[in-house]
Amino acid sequence: MSSLAADLRLRCPELADFLEDVCAQRFNFEGAHPNEHSYYSHRHLWALEWWADRHAWIDLDYRVAFVDEIFTRWKGRLKGQPPYRASGFRMYLYEDLAPTVSVVAETGECPYDGALTFVPSTRDVLRRYVGRSWAGVFEGDPWRVPRERIVREVERHHGSIGQPTADALGIKVGELRVLIEQMGLDRQVNELRKRFKRRPANFRVDDGYREVEIAIFEARLPAGFRL
C-alpha cells in the first residue's frame, strides 16, 4: 500500500474505499474507436470533490497526488493488457462536473470531441476545482425531467438519445444529452445502448447545445512502456 493510500485510510476511510475502487476499475480495449474503451474505463472522481467540501486538507496538491496514485496503479495493471505490446495507451484526466480519469488503447486519435484545451499537467485540470463547492454544483432549479423517466424513455426507445426520446420527454436533443451528463447517467445509458447493439455515446459532445472549453490532460504510453 502506498503512503498516500495508507494515510487516506486513516484520515477518510470512505474516500480510501473510493480510491481503491477506481484503481481496480475494469478495462476493456475491444473495438476500433477509443470512445468504446473510454466507456469502460472512465471514472468521475465525484467522491474526491464531495469530501473536499468537508476536509480542508484536500487541496490542489492533494488532488494531484490522488490522481497520480490512480495513474501509477493503472500503469501497473496495463502491462497485463493486450495493447501493451501491440500499440500502447493514452491516459486522460479531463474536466467535467468532477475531475474524470480514463484510459484507452492507442488508435491514433483522441476519444473525445468538443472544445478541448490540452494542458501540460494534471495540475492544470485540477486547479479549476479549487474553491469550487461540489454541493454548489447542484444548487438552483431542480431537474426538469426526473432521472428515472429519462432512463425509462431511453430504454423504451431502444437506447436512442435522439429526437424520438427527446420528444417523448418534451425537451430538445441537446438538452437531453446535457441532462444525461449532468445527472451522471452516461454509464447507465450506454449500458442500455449496448443492450440494443448501439455504439456507446460520447457525452462530451453535445451537438452545439453549449460550447464550453474543457481542460484535458493526455499522457501517451508507448507500446512496451516501462514503469
PDB file of C-alpha atoms in Angstrom:
ATOM      1  CA  MET A   1       0.000   0.000   0.000  1.00  0.00           C
ATOM      2  CA  SER A   2       1.362   3.424  -0.936  1.00  0.00           C
ATOM      3  CA  SER A   3       1.919   6.137   1.666  1.00  0.00           C
ATOM      4  CA  LEU A   4      -0.972   8.166   0.238  1.00  0.00           C
ATOM      5  CA  ALA A   5      -3.362   5.209   0.393  1.00  0.00           C
ATOM      6  CA  ALA A   6      -2.293   4.346   3.928  1.00  0.00           C
ATOM      7  CA  ASP A   7      -2.637   7.937   5.126  1.00  0.00           C
ATOM      8  CA  LEU A   8      -6.006   8.306   3.436  1.00  0.00           C
ATOM      9  CA  ARG A   9      -7.227   5.111   5.103  1.00  0.00           C
ATOM     10  CA  LEU A  10      -6.661   6.818   8.478  1.00  0.00           C
ATOM     11  CA  ARG A  11      -7.966  10.232   7.504  1.00  0.00           C
ATOM     12  CA  CYS A  12     -11.049   9.311   5.478  1.00  0.00           C
ATOM     13  CA  PRO A  13     -11.854   5.590   5.115  1.00  0.00           C
ATOM     14  CA  GLU A  14     -14.773   6.267   2.763  1.00  0.00           C
ATOM     15  CA  LEU A  15     -12.602   8.167   0.282  1.00  0.00           C
ATOM     16  CA  ALA A  16      -9.943   5.473   0.660  1.00  0.00           C
ATOM     17  CA  ASP A  17     -12.520   2.869  -0.396  1.00  0.00           C
ATOM     18  CA  PHE A  18     -13.429   5.003  -3.406  1.00  0.00           C
ATOM     19  CA  LEU A  19      -9.760   5.297  -4.383  1.00  0.00           C
ATOM     20  CA  GLU A  20      -9.319   1.535  -4.247  1.00  0.00           C
ATOM     21  CA  ASP A  21     -12.432   1.039  -6.372  1.00  0.00           C
ATOM     22  CA  VAL A  22     -11.178   3.438  -9.060  1.00  0.00           C
ATOM     23  CA  CYS A  23      -7.710   1.875  -9.057  1.00  0.00           C
ATOM     24  CA  ALA A  24      -9.315  -1.541  -9.638  1.00  0.00           C
ATOM     25  CA  GLN A  25     -11.537  -0.262 -12.474  1.00  0.00           C
ATOM     26  CA  ARG A  26     -12.210  -2.893 -15.137  1.00  0.00           C
ATOM     27  CA  PHE A  27     -10.646  -2.246 -18.537  1.00  0.00           C
ATOM     28  CA  ASN A  28     -11.877  -3.354 -21.940  1.00  0.00           C
ATOM     29  CA  PHE A  29      -9.964  -2.358 -25.053  1.00  0.00           C
ATOM     30  CA  GLU A  30     -12.109  -4.126 -27.632  1.00  0.00           C
ATOM     31  CA  GLY A  31     -13.340  -2.035 -30.548  1.00  0.00           C
ATOM     32  CA  ALA A  32     -11.667   0.158 -33.143  1.00  0.00           C
ATOM     33  CA  HIS A  33     -12.743   3.512 -31.673  1.00  0.00           C
ATOM     34  CA  PRO A  34     -11.162   4.758 -28.417  1.00  0.00           C
ATOM     35  CA  ASN A  35     -14.524   6.044 -27.188  1.00  0.00           C
ATOM     36  CA  GLU A  36     -15.516   2.389 -26.820  1.00  0.00           C
ATOM     37  CA  HIS A  37     -12.559   1.875 -24.478  1.00  0.00           C
ATOM     38  CA  SER A  38     -13.321   5.036 -22.518  1.00  0.00           C
ATOM     39  CA  TYR A  39     -16.868   3.814 -21.985  1.00  0.00           C
ATOM     40  CA  TYR A  40     -15.483   1.046 -19.763  1.00  0.00           C
ATOM     41  CA  SER A  41     -12.634   2.853 -18.050  1.00  0.00           C
ATOM     42  CA  HIS A  42     -13.737   6.433 -17.355  1.00  0.00           C
ATOM     43  CA  ARG A  43     -14.474   7.333 -13.742  1.00  0.00           C
ATOM     44  CA  HIS A  44     -15.794  10.615 -12.382  1.00  0.00           C
ATOM     45  CA  LEU A  45     -13.921  11.483  -9.188  1.00  0.00           C
ATOM     46  CA  TRP A  46     -17.044  12.896  -7.554  1.00  0.00           C
ATOM     47  CA  ALA A  47     -16.166  11.484  -4.125  1.00  0.00           C
ATOM     48  CA  LEU A  48     -12.904  13.443  -4.124  1.00  0.00           C
ATOM     49  CA  GLU A  49     -14.840  16.675  -4.620  1.00  0.00           C
ATOM     50  CA  TRP A  50     -17.599  15.677  -2.179  1.00  0.00           C
ATOM     51  CA  TRP A  51     -15.067  15.119   0.582  1.00  0.00           C
ATOM     52  CA  ALA A  52     -13.125  18.258  -0.408  1.00  0.00           C
ATOM     53  CA  ASP A  53     -16.180  20.223   0.770  1.00  0.00           C
ATOM     54  CA  ARG A  54     -15.641  18.659   4.207  1.00  0.00           C
ATOM     55  CA  HIS A  55     -11.845  18.459   4.567  1.00  0.00           C
ATOM     56  CA  ALA A  56      -9.585  21.478   4.041  1.00  0.00           C
ATOM     57  CA  TRP A  57      -6.556  19.202   3.588  1.00  0.00           C
ATOM     58  CA  ILE A  58      -7.946  18.103   0.213  1.00  0.00           C
ATOM     59  CA  ASP A  59      -6.281  20.985  -1.599  1.00  0.00           C
ATOM     60  CA  LEU A  60      -4.731  21.237  -5.060  1.00  0.00           C
ATOM     61  CA  ASP A  61      -1.612  19.292  -4.095  1.00  0.00           C
ATOM     62  CA  TYR A  62      -3.711  16.515  -2.596  1.00  0.00           C
ATOM     63  CA  ARG A  63      -5.898  16.297  -5.683  1.00  0.00           C
ATOM     64  CA  VAL A  64      -2.779  15.972  -7.836  1.00  0.00           C
ATOM     65  CA  ALA A  65      -1.406  13.211  -5.586  1.00  0.00           C
ATOM     66  CA  PHE A  66      -4.772  11.414  -5.673  1.00  0.00           C
ATOM     67  CA  VAL A  67      -4.822  11.331  -9.480  1.00  0.00           C
ATOM     68  CA  ASP A  68      -1.124  10.384  -9.603  1.00  0.00           C
ATOM     69  CA  GLU A  69      -1.914   7.394  -7.393  1.00  0.00           C
ATOM     70  CA  ILE A  70      -4.643   6.257  -9.798  1.00  0.00           C
ATOM     71  CA  PHE A  71      -2.462   6.640 -12.870  1.00  0.00           C
ATOM     72  CA  THR A  72       0.509   4.892 -11.236  1.00  0.00           C
ATOM     73  CA  ARG A  73      -1.562   1.890 -10.285  1.00  0.00           C
ATOM     74  CA  TRP A  74      -3.345   1.802 -13.627  1.00  0.00           C
ATOM     75  CA  LYS A  75       0.027   1.721 -15.400  1.00  0.00           C
ATOM     76  CA  GLY A  76       0.986  -1.355 -13.411  1.00  0.00           C
ATOM     77  CA  ARG A  77      -2.205  -3.122 -14.455  1.00  0.00           C
ATOM     78  CA  LEU A  78      -1.967  -2.043 -18.100  1.00  0.00           C
ATOM     79  CA  LYS A  79       1.174  -4.115 -18.575  1.00  0.00           C
ATOM     80  CA  GLY A  80      -1.048  -7.193 -18.500  1.00  0.00           C
ATOM     81  CA  GLN A  81      -3.420  -5.935 -21.188  1.00  0.00           C
ATOM     82  CA  PRO A  82      -3.130  -6.978 -24.891  1.00  0.00           C
ATOM     83  CA  PRO A  83      -2.424  -3.450 -26.262  1.00  0.00           C
ATOM     84  CA  TYR A  84       0.657  -3.207 -24.016  1.00  0.00           C
ATOM     85  CA  ARG A  85       2.944  -4.775 -26.624  1.00  0.00           C
ATOM     86  CA  ALA A  86       0.864  -4.045 -29.708  1.00  0.00           C
ATOM     87  CA  SER A  87       0.040  -0.350 -29.575  1.00  0.00           C
ATOM     88  CA  GLY A  88       0.294   1.263 -26.150  1.00  0.00           C
ATOM     89  CA  PHE A  89      -2.242   3.505 -24.423  1.00  0.00           C
ATOM     90  CA  ARG A  90      -3.421   7.039 -23.773  1.00  0.00           C
ATOM     91  CA  MET A  91      -4.413   8.108 -20.267  1.00  0.00           C
ATOM     92  CA  TYR A  92      -6.630  11.125 -19.652  1.00  0.00           C
ATOM     93  CA  LEU A  93      -7.721  13.472 -16.921  1.00  0.00           C
ATOM     94  CA  TYR A  94     -10.397  15.865 -18.121  1.00  0.00           C
ATOM     95  CA  GLU A  95     -12.731  18.480 -16.743  1.00  0.00           C
ATOM     96  CA  ASP A  96     -16.331  17.516 -16.054  1.00  0.00           C
ATOM     97  CA  LEU A  97     -18.646  18.160 -13.112  1.00  0.00           C
ATOM     98  CA  ALA A  98     -15.931  16.282 -11.234  1.00  0.00           C
ATOM     99  CA  PRO A  99     -12.415  15.515 -12.476  1.00  0.00           C
ATOM    100  CA  THR A 100     -12.630  12.441 -14.694  1.00  0.00           C
ATOM    101  CA  VAL A 101      -9.962   9.837 -15.484  1.00  0.00           C
ATOM    102  CA  SER A 102      -9.898   7.339 -18.338  1.00  0.00           C
ATOM    103  CA  VAL A 103      -7.551   5.151 -20.350  1.00  0.00           C
ATOM    104  CA  VAL A 104      -7.820   3.944 -23.958  1.00  0.00           C
ATOM    105  CA  ALA A 105      -5.703   1.840 -26.268  1.00  0.00           C
ATOM    106  CA  GLU A 106      -3.643   3.789 -28.780  1.00  0.00           C
ATOM    107  CA  THR A 107      -5.642   4.074 -32.012  1.00  0.00           C
ATOM    108  CA  GLY A 108      -4.173   7.260 -33.422  1.00  0.00           C
ATOM    109  CA  GLU A 109      -6.941   9.540 -32.171  1.00  0.00           C
ATOM    110  CA  CYS A 110      -8.357  11.117 -29.035  1.00  0.00           C
ATOM    111  CA  PRO A 111     -11.684   9.618 -27.889  1.00  0.00           C
ATOM    112  CA  TYR A 112     -13.203  12.993 -27.063  1.00  0.00           C
ATOM    113  CA  ASP A 113     -14.535  15.822 -29.198  1.00  0.00           C
ATOM    114  CA  GLY A 114     -15.703  19.335 -28.480  1.00  0.00           C
ATOM    115  CA  ALA A 115     -13.853  22.444 -27.354  1.00  0.00           C
ATOM    116  CA  LEU A 116     -10.872  20.654 -25.808  1.00  0.00           C
ATOM    117  CA  THR A 117      -7.990  22.624 -24.333  1.00  0.00           C
ATOM    118  CA  PHE A 118      -4.998  20.317 -23.892  1.00  0.00           C
ATOM    119  CA  VAL A 119      -2.947  21.246 -20.839  1.00  0.00           C
ATOM    120  CA  PRO A 120       0.573  20.087 -19.887  1.00  0.00           C
ATOM    121  CA  SER A 121      -0.185  18.611 -16.462  1.00  0.00           C
ATOM    122  CA  THR A 122      -2.904  17.154 -14.273  1.00  0.00           C
ATOM    123  CA  ARG A 123      -2.444  20.168 -12.012  1.00  0.00           C
ATOM    124  CA  ASP A 124      -3.746  22.426 -14.764  1.00  0.00           C
ATOM    125  CA  VAL A 125      -7.017  20.473 -14.840  1.00  0.00           C
ATOM    126  CA  LEU A 126      -7.371  20.085 -11.088  1.00  0.00           C
ATOM    127  CA  ARG A 127      -6.709  23.726 -10.216  1.00  0.00           C
ATOM    128  CA  ARG A 128     -10.128  24.504 -11.734  1.00  0.00           C
ATOM    129  CA  TYR A 129     -11.809  22.694  -8.821  1.00  0.00           C
ATOM    130  CA  VAL A 130     -10.047  24.574  -6.038  1.00  0.00           C
ATOM    131  CA  GLY A 131     -12.571  26.753  -4.223  1.00  0.00           C
ATOM    132  CA  ARG A 132     -15.460  25.254  -6.180  1.00  0.00           C
ATOM    133  CA  SER A 133     -18.060  23.693  -3.898  1.00  0.00           C
ATOM    134  CA  TRP A 134     -19.332  20.294  -5.005  1.00  0.00           C
ATOM    135  CA  ALA A 135     -22.666  20.995  -3.301  1.00  0.00           C
ATOM    136  CA  GLY A 136     -22.845  24.297  -5.154  1.00  0.00           C
ATOM    137  CA  VAL A 137     -22.861  22.495  -8.494  1.00  0.00           C
ATOM    138  CA  PHE A 138     -26.332  21.217  -7.705  1.00  0.00           C
ATOM    139  CA  GLU A 139     -27.855  24.385  -6.295  1.00  0.00           C
ATOM    140  CA  GLY A 140     -30.654  26.112  -8.170  1.00  0.00           C
ATOM    141  CA  ASP A 141     -33.656  24.741 -10.012  1.00  0.00           C
ATOM    142  CA  PRO A 142     -34.397  21.025  -9.745  1.00  0.00           C
ATOM    143  CA  TRP A 143     -34.040  18.854 -12.831  1.00  0.00           C
ATOM    144  CA  ARG A 144     -36.762  19.499 -15.380  1.00  0.00           C
ATOM    145  CA  VAL A 145     -37.091  15.762 -16.002  1.00  0.00           C
ATOM    146  CA  PRO A 146     -36.698  13.048 -13.319  1.00  0.00           C
ATOM    147  CA  ARG A 147     -33.737  10.697 -13.702  1.00  0.00           C
ATOM    148  CA  GLU A 148     -35.954   7.621 -13.701  1.00  0.00           C
ATOM    149  CA  ARG A 149     -38.064   8.952 -16.569  1.00  0.00           C
ATOM    150  CA  ILE A 150     -35.024   9.630 -18.734  1.00  0.00           C
ATOM    151  CA  VAL A 151     -33.739   6.091 -18.241  1.00  0.00           C
ATOM    152  CA  ARG A 152     -37.204   4.662 -18.901  1.00  0.00           C
ATOM    153  CA  GLU A 153     -37.638   6.573 -22.176  1.00  0.00           C
ATOM    154  CA  VAL A 154     -34.141   5.708 -23.414  1.00  0.00           C
ATOM    155  CA  GLU A 155     -34.930   2.053 -22.779  1.00  0.00           C
ATOM    156  CA  ARG A 156     -38.370   2.344 -24.392  1.00  0.00           C
ATOM    157  CA  HIS A 157     -36.751   3.815 -27.495  1.00  0.00           C
ATOM    158  CA  HIS A 158     -34.160   1.030 -27.691  1.00  0.00           C
ATOM    159  CA  GLY A 159     -31.208   3.093 -26.496  1.00  0.00           C
ATOM    160  CA  SER A 160     -31.916   6.156 -28.622  1.00  0.00           C
ATOM    161  CA  ILE A 161     -30.846   9.541 -27.265  1.00  0.00           C
ATOM    162  CA  GLY A 162     -32.073  11.322 -30.363  1.00  0.00           C
ATOM    163  CA  GLN A 163     -35.259  13.045 -31.445  1.00  0.00           C
ATOM    164  CA  PRO A 164     -37.836  10.342 -30.546  1.00  0.00           C
ATOM    165  CA  THR A 165     -36.652  10.123 -26.944  1.00  0.00           C
ATOM    166  CA  ALA A 166     -36.275  13.893 -26.582  1.00  0.00           C
ATOM    167  CA  ASP A 167     -39.773  14.428 -27.986  1.00  0.00           C
ATOM    168  CA  ALA A 168     -41.215  11.914 -25.530  1.00  0.00           C
ATOM    169  CA  LEU A 169     -39.613  13.882 -22.697  1.00  0.00           C
ATOM    170  CA  GLY A 170     -40.665  17.263 -24.080  1.00  0.00           C
ATOM    171  CA  ILE A 171     -37.117  18.617 -24.385  1.00  0.00           C
ATOM    172  CA  LYS A 172     -34.526  19.250 -27.096  1.00  0.00           C
ATOM    173  CA  VAL A 173     -31.946  16.642 -28.092  1.00  0.00           C
ATOM    174  CA  GLY A 174     -29.085  18.804 -26.870  1.00  0.00           C
ATOM    175  CA  GLU A 175     -30.758  19.301 -23.513  1.00  0.00           C
ATOM    176  CA  LEU A 176     -31.271  15.544 -23.173  1.00  0.00           C
ATOM    177  CA  ARG A 177     -27.556  14.917 -23.698  1.00  0.00           C
ATOM    178  CA  VAL A 178     -26.623  17.590 -21.162  1.00  0.00           C
ATOM    179  CA  LEU A 179     -29.050  16.192 -18.573  1.00  0.00           C
ATOM    180  CA  ILE A 180     -27.659  12.677 -19.030  1.00  0.00           C
ATOM    181  CA  GLU A 181     -24.152  14.016 -18.474  1.00  0.00           C
ATOM    182  CA  GLN A 182     -25.012  16.271 -15.539  1.00  0.00           C
ATOM    183  CA  MET A 183     -27.073  13.587 -13.797  1.00  0.00           C
ATOM    184  CA  GLY A 184     -24.241  11.087 -14.120  1.00  0.00           C
ATOM    185  CA  LEU A 185     -26.425   8.766 -16.209  1.00  0.00           C
ATOM    186  CA  ASP A 186     -23.880   8.317 -19.010  1.00  0.00           C
ATOM    187  CA  ARG A 187     -22.745   4.858 -17.925  1.00  0.00           C
ATOM    188  CA  GLN A 188     -26.299   3.620 -17.366  1.00  0.00           C
ATOM    189  CA  VAL A 189     -27.478   4.992 -20.710  1.00  0.00           C
ATOM    190  CA  ASN A 190     -24.540   3.412 -22.513  1.00  0.00           C
ATOM    191  CA  GLU A 191     -25.343   0.066 -20.896  1.00  0.00           C
ATOM    192  CA  LEU A 192     -28.801   0.359 -22.465  1.00  0.00           C
ATOM    193  CA  ARG A 193     -27.281   1.310 -25.811  1.00  0.00           C
ATOM    194  CA  LYS A 194     -25.010  -1.713 -25.632  1.00  0.00           C
ATOM    195  CA  ARG A 195     -28.019  -3.955 -24.947  1.00  0.00           C
ATOM    196  CA  PHE A 196     -29.657  -2.673 -28.121  1.00  0.00           C
ATOM    197  CA  LYS A 197     -26.447  -3.078 -30.181  1.00  0.00           C
ATOM    198  CA  ARG A 198     -25.785   0.659 -30.376  1.00  0.00           C
ATOM    199  CA  ARG A 199     -22.376   2.292 -30.235  1.00  0.00           C
ATOM    200  CA  PRO A 200     -21.508   3.961 -26.899  1.00  0.00           C
ATOM    201  CA  ALA A 201     -22.303   7.669 -26.909  1.00  0.00           C
ATOM    202  CA  ASN A 202     -19.713  10.289 -26.012  1.00  0.00           C
ATOM    203  CA  PHE A 203     -21.491  12.761 -23.746  1.00  0.00           C
ATOM    204  CA  ARG A 204     -18.662  15.260 -24.007  1.00  0.00           C
ATOM    205  CA  VAL A 205     -20.211  16.028 -27.403  1.00  0.00           C
ATOM    206  CA  ASP A 206     -23.453  17.954 -27.076  1.00  0.00           C
ATOM    207  CA  ASP A 207     -24.364  18.795 -30.668  1.00  0.00           C
ATOM    208  CA  GLY A 208     -23.977  22.551 -30.257  1.00  0.00           C
ATOM    209  CA  TYR A 209     -26.255  22.843 -27.242  1.00  0.00           C
ATOM    210  CA  ARG A 210     -23.376  24.587 -25.491  1.00  0.00           C
ATOM    211  CA  GLU A 211     -19.744  25.237 -26.275  1.00  0.00           C
ATOM    212  CA  VAL A 212     -17.678  25.037 -23.108  1.00  0.00           C
ATOM    213  CA  GLU A 213     -13.918  24.762 -23.147  1.00  0.00           C
ATOM    214  CA  ILE A 214     -12.830  21.552 -21.454  1.00  0.00           C
ATOM    215  CA  ALA A 215      -9.366  21.257 -19.918  1.00  0.00           C
ATOM    216  CA  ILE A 216      -7.862  17.858 -20.692  1.00  0.00           C
ATOM    217  CA  PHE A 217      -4.516  16.243 -19.866  1.00  0.00           C
ATOM    218  CA  GLU A 218      -3.242  13.438 -22.093  1.00  0.00           C
ATOM    219  CA  ALA A 219      -0.395  11.042 -21.289  1.00  0.00           C
ATOM    220  CA  ARG A 220       0.746   8.697 -24.049  1.00  0.00           C
ATOM    221  CA  LEU A 221       2.207   5.343 -23.051  1.00  0.00           C
ATOM    222  CA  PRO A 222       4.072   3.726 -25.954  1.00  0.00           C
ATOM    223  CA  ALA A 223       3.933   0.000 -26.614  1.00  0.00           C
ATOM    224  CA  GLY A 224       6.144  -1.853 -24.142  1.00  0.00           C
ATOM    225  CA  PHE A 225       6.457   1.180 -21.851  1.00  0.00           C
ATOM    226  CA  ARG A 226       8.445   0.764 -18.653  1.00  0.00           C
ATOM    227  CA  LEU A 227       7.312   1.920 -15.232  1.00  0.00           C
TER     228      LEU A 227
END
